[in-house]
mmCIF file of C-alpha atoms and ligand atoms in Angstrom:
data_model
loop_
_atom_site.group_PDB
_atom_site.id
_atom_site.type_symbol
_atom_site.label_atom_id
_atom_site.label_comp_id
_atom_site.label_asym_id
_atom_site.label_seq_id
_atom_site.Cartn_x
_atom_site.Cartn_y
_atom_site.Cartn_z
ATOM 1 C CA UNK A 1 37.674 -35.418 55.931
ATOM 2 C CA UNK A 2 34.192 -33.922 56.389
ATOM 3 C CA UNK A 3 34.445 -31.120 59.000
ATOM 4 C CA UNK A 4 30.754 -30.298 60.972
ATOM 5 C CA UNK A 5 31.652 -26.429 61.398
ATOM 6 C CA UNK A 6 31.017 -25.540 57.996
ATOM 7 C CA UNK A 7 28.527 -26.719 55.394
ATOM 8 C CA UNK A 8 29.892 -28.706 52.430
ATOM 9 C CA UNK A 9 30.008 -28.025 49.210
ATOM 10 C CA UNK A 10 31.255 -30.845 46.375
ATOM 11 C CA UNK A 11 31.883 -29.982 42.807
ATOM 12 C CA UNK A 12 31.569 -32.063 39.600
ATOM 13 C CA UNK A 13 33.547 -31.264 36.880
ATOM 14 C CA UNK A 14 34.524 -32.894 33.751
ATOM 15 C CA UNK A 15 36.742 -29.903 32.214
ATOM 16 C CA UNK A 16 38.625 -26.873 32.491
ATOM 17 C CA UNK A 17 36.995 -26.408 35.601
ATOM 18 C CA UNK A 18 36.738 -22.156 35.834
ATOM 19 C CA UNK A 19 33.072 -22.107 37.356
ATOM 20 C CA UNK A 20 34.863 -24.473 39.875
ATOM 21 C CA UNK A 21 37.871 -22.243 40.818
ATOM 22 C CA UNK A 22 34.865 -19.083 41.231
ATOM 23 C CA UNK A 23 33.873 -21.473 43.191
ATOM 24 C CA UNK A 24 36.968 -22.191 45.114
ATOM 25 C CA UNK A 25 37.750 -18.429 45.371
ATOM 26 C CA UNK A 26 34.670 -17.183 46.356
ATOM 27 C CA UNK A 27 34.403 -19.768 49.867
ATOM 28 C CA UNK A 28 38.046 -19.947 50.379
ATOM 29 C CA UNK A 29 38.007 -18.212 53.593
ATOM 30 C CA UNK A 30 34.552 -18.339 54.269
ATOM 31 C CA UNK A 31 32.961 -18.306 57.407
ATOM 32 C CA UNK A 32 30.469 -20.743 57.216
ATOM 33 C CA UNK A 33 30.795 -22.859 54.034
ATOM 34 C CA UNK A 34 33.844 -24.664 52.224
ATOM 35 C CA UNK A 35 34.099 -26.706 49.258
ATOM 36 C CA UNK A 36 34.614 -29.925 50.683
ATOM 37 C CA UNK A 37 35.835 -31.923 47.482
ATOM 38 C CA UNK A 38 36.062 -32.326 43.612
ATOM 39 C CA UNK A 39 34.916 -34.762 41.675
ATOM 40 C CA UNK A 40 35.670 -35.755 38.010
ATOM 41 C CA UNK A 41 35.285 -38.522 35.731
ATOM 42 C CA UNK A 42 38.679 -37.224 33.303
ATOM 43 C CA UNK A 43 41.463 -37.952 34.981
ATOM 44 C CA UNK A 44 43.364 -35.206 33.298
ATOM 45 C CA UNK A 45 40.758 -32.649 33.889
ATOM 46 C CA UNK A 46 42.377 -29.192 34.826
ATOM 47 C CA UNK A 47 39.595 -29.096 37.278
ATOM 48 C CA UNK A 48 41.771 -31.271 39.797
ATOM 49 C CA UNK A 49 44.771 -29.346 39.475
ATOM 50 C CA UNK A 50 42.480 -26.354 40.054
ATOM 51 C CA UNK A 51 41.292 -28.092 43.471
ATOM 52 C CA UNK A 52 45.017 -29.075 44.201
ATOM 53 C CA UNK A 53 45.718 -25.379 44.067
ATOM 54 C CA UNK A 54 43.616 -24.517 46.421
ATOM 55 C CA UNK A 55 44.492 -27.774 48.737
ATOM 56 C CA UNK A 56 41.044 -29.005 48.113
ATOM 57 C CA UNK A 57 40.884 -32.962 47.946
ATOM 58 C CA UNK A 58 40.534 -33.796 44.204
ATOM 59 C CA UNK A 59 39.310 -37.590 43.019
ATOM 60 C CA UNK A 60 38.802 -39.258 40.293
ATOM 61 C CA UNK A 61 36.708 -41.595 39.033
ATOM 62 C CA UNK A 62 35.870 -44.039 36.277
ATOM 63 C CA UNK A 63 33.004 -45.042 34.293
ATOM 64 C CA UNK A 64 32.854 -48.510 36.173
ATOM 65 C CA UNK A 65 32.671 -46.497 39.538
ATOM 66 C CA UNK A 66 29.774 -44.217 38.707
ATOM 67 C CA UNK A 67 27.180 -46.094 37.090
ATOM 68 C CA UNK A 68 28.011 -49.800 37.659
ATOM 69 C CA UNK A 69 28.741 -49.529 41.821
ATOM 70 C CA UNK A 70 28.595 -47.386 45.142
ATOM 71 C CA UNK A 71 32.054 -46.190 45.359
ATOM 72 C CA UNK A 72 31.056 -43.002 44.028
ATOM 73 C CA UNK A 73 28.242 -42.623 46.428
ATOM 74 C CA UNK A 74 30.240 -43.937 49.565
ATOM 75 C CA UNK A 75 33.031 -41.078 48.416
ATOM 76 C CA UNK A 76 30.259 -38.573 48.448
ATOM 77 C CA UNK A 77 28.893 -39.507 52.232
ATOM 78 C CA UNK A 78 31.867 -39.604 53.704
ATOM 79 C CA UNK A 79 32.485 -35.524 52.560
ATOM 80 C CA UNK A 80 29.160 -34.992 53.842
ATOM 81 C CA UNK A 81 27.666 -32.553 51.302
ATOM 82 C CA UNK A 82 25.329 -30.257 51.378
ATOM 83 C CA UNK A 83 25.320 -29.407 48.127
ATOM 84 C CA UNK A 84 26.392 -30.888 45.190
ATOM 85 C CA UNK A 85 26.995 -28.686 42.291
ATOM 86 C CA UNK A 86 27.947 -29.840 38.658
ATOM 87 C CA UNK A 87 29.698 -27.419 36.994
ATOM 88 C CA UNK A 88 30.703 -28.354 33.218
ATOM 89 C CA UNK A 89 30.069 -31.607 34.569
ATOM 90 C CA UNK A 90 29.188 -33.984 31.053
ATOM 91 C CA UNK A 91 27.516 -37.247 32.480
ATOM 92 C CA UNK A 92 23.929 -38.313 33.450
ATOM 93 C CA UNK A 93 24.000 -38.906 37.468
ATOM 94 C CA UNK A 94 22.727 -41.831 38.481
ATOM 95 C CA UNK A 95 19.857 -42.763 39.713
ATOM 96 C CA UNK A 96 20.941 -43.832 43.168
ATOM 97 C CA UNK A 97 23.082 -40.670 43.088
ATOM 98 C CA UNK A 98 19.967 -38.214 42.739
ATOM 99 C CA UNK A 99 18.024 -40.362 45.225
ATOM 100 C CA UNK A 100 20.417 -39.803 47.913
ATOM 101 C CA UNK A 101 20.740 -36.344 47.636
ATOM 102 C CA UNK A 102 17.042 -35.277 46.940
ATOM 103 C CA UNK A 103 16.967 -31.169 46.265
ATOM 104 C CA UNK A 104 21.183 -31.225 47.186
ATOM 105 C CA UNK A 105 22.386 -31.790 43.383
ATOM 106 C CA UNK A 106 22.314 -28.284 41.064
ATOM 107 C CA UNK A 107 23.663 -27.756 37.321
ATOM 108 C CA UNK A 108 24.892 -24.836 36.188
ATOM 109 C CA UNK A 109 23.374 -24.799 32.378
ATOM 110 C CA UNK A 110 24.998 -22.604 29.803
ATOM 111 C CA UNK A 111 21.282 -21.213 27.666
ATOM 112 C CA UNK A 112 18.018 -20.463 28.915
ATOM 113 C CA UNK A 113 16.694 -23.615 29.914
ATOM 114 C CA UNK A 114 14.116 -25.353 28.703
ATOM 115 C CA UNK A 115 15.219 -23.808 25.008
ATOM 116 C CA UNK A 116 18.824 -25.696 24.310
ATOM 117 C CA UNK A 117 18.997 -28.164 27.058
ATOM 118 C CA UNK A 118 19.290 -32.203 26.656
ATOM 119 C CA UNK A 119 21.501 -35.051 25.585
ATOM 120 C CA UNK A 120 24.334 -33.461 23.484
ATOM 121 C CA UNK A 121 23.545 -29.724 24.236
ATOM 122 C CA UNK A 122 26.653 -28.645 26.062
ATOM 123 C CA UNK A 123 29.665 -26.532 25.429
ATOM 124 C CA UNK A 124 29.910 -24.760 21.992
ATOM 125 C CA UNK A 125 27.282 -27.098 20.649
ATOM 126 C CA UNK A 126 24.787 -25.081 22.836
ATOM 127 C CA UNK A 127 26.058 -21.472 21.846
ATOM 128 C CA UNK A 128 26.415 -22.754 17.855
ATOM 129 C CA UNK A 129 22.448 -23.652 18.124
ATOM 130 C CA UNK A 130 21.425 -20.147 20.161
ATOM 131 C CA UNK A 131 23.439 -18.227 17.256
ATOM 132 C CA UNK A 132 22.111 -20.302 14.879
ATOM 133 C CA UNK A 133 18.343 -19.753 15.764
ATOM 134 C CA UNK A 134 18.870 -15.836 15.086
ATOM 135 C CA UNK A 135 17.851 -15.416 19.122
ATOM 136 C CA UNK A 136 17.949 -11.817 20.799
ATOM 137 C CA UNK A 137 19.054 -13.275 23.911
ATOM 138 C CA UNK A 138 20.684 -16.482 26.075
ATOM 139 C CA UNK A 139 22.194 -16.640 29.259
ATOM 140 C CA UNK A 140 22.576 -19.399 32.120
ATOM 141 C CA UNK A 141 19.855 -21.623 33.697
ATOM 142 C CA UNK A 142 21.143 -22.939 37.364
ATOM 143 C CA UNK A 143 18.861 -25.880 38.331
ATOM 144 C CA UNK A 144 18.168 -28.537 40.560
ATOM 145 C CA UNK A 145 19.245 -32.272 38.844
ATOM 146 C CA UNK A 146 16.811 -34.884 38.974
ATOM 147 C CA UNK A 147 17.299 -38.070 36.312
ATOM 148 C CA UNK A 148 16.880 -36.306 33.132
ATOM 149 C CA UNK A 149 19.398 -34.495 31.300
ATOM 150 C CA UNK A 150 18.611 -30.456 32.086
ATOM 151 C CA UNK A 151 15.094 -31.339 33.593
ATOM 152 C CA UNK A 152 14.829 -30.425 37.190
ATOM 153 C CA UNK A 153 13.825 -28.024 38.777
ATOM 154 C CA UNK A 154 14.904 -24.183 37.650
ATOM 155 C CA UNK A 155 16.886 -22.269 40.726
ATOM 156 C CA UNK A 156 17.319 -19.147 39.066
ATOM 157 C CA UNK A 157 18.559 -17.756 35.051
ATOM 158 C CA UNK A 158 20.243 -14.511 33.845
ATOM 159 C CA UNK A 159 20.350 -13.455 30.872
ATOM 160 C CA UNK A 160 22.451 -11.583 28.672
ATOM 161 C CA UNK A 161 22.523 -10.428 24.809
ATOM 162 C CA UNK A 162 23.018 -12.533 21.621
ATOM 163 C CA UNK A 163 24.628 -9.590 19.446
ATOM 164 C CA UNK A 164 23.888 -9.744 15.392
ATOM 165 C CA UNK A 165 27.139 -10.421 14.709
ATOM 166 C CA UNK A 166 28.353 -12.787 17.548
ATOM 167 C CA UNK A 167 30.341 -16.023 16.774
ATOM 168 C CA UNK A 168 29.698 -19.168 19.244
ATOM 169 C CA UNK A 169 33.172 -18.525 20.573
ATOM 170 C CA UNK A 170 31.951 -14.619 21.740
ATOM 171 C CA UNK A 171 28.869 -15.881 22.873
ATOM 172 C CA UNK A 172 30.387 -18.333 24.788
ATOM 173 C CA UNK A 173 32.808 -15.600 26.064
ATOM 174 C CA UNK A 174 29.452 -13.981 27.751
ATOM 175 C CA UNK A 175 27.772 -16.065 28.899
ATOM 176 C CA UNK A 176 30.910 -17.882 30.857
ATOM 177 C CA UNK A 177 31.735 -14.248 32.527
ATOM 178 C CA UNK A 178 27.455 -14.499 33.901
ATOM 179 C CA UNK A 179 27.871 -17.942 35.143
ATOM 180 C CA UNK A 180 31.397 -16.970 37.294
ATOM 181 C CA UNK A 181 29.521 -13.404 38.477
ATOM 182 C CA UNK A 182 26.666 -15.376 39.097
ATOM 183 C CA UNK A 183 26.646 -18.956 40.644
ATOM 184 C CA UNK A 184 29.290 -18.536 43.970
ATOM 185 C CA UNK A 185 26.359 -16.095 44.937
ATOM 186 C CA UNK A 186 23.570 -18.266 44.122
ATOM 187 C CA UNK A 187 25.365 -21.587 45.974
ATOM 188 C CA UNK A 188 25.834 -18.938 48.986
ATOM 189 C CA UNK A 189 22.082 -18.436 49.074
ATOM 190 C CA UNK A 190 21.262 -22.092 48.603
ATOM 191 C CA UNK A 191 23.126 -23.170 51.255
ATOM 192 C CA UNK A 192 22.262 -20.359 53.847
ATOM 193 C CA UNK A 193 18.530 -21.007 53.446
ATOM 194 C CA UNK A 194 19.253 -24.851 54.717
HETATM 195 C C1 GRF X 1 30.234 -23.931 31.338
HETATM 196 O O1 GRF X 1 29.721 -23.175 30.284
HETATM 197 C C2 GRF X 1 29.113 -24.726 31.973
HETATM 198 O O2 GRF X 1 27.890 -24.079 31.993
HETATM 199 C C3 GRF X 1 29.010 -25.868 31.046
HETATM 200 O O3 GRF X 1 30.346 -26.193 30.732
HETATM 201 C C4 GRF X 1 31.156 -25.028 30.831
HETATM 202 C C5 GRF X 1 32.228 -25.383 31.800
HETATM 203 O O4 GRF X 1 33.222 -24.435 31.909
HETATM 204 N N1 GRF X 1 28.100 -26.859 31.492
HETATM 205 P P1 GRF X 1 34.322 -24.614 33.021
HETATM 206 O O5 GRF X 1 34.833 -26.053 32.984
HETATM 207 O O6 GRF X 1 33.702 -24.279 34.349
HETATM 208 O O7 GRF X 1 35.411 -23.661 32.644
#
C-alpha cells in the first residue's frame, strides 16, 4: 500500500490508457514520486493491463461504487494521493470525490479549453468540432477538476496547428503526441511545488 517516501500519484482512466503509461514511464524510477495506483470504471480498459505492466496496482470499479457509495473514496485514502490525475478519464467525479481532494484532482483536456470542453466533448468528437470550425489552432488544456465537466481551474495549455487539410484522426494524432511530451512534466512540477 501507500508508501510515505515518495509522493503519490493515482490515475483515472477509462481507455486505452497511453497518457497513463507516459505517465508510468516517466516516474518509474523516480526519486521522489511514484504512481501509486490506477483507477478505471471499464473493466476491460487497456489502461489496467498498462498498470499491470508496470506492477502498478490496477482496480476497478463500477457505476454503483462511484456515485452511489464511499468505496471509491475509501480506495483512494488508503493510496494516499497527492495527486489525482484523469487522463481519458469519461465520467463526472463526484461531489464528495472533489471535496476530499480540494486542488489534488487535474484533467488532461484534449482542445483549448474553454472552446470545446463539456458534456459529450471528448475523444474524436472534440477534434471533429475543432476541424469543423475551420480553427488555425488546438492543443491540450491540463486543469484542475472541480464539479463541472472541463470547468476548473486552467494549470497550463499548449498548443499546436490545425493544418487546412487535417482529418480528426491527424488532428487527433497531434495533439495526443503534446499531451504525452507534455503532462509527466507538468504532474512533476505540480507535485514538487507541494
Ligand atoms: C486523450 O486525448 C485525453 O486527452 C482524452 O482522452 C484521450 C485518452 O487517450 N481525455 P489515452 O487513453 O491516454 O490513450
Amino acid at each position: 500500500m501507500a508508501q510515505p517516501d515518495k509522493k503519490n500519484i493515482i490515475i483515472f482512466a477509462s481507455g486505452s490508457g497511453s497518457n497513463a503509461q507516459r505517465l508510468m514511464e516517466y516516474f518509474e524510477h523516480h526519486s521522489s514520486i511514484r504512481v501509486a495506483a490506477l483507477f478505471s470504471n471499464k473493466a476491460n480498459a487497456y489502461a489496467l493491463t498498462r498498470a499491470e505492466t508496470f506492477n502498478v496496482p490496477a482496480l476497478f470499479f463500477s457505476r454503483e461504487d462511484f456515485f452511489n457509495s464511499d468505496k471509491v473514496l475509501q480506495q483512494l485514502q488508503e493510496f494516499k494521493p497527492d495527486l489525482i490525475v484523469l487522463a481519458g478519464f469519461l465520467w463526472l467525479v463526484p461531489q464528495h470525490i472533489v471535496q476530499a481532494f480540494p486542488n489534488k484532482i487535474i484533467n488532461i483536456h484534449p482542445a483549448l479549453l474553454p472552446n470545446y470542453g463539456g458534456k459529450g466533448m471528448h475523444g474524436i468528437h472534440v477534434h471533429t468540432a475543432v476541424v469543423q470550425a475551420k480553427e488555425p489552432e488546438s492543443g491540450i488544456s491540463i486543469h484542475f477538476v472541480n464539479e463541472e465537466y472541463d470547468k476548473g481551474d486552467l494549470v497550463s495549455q499548449f498548443r499546436c496547428p490545425v493544418l487546412p487539410h487535417d482529418t480528426p484522426e491527424e488532428l487527433a494524432a497531434r495533439v495526443l503526441q503534446l499531451e504525452h511530451e507534455h503532462l509527466p512534466k507538468v504532474v512533476e512540477e505540480l507535485l514538487l511545488k507541494q
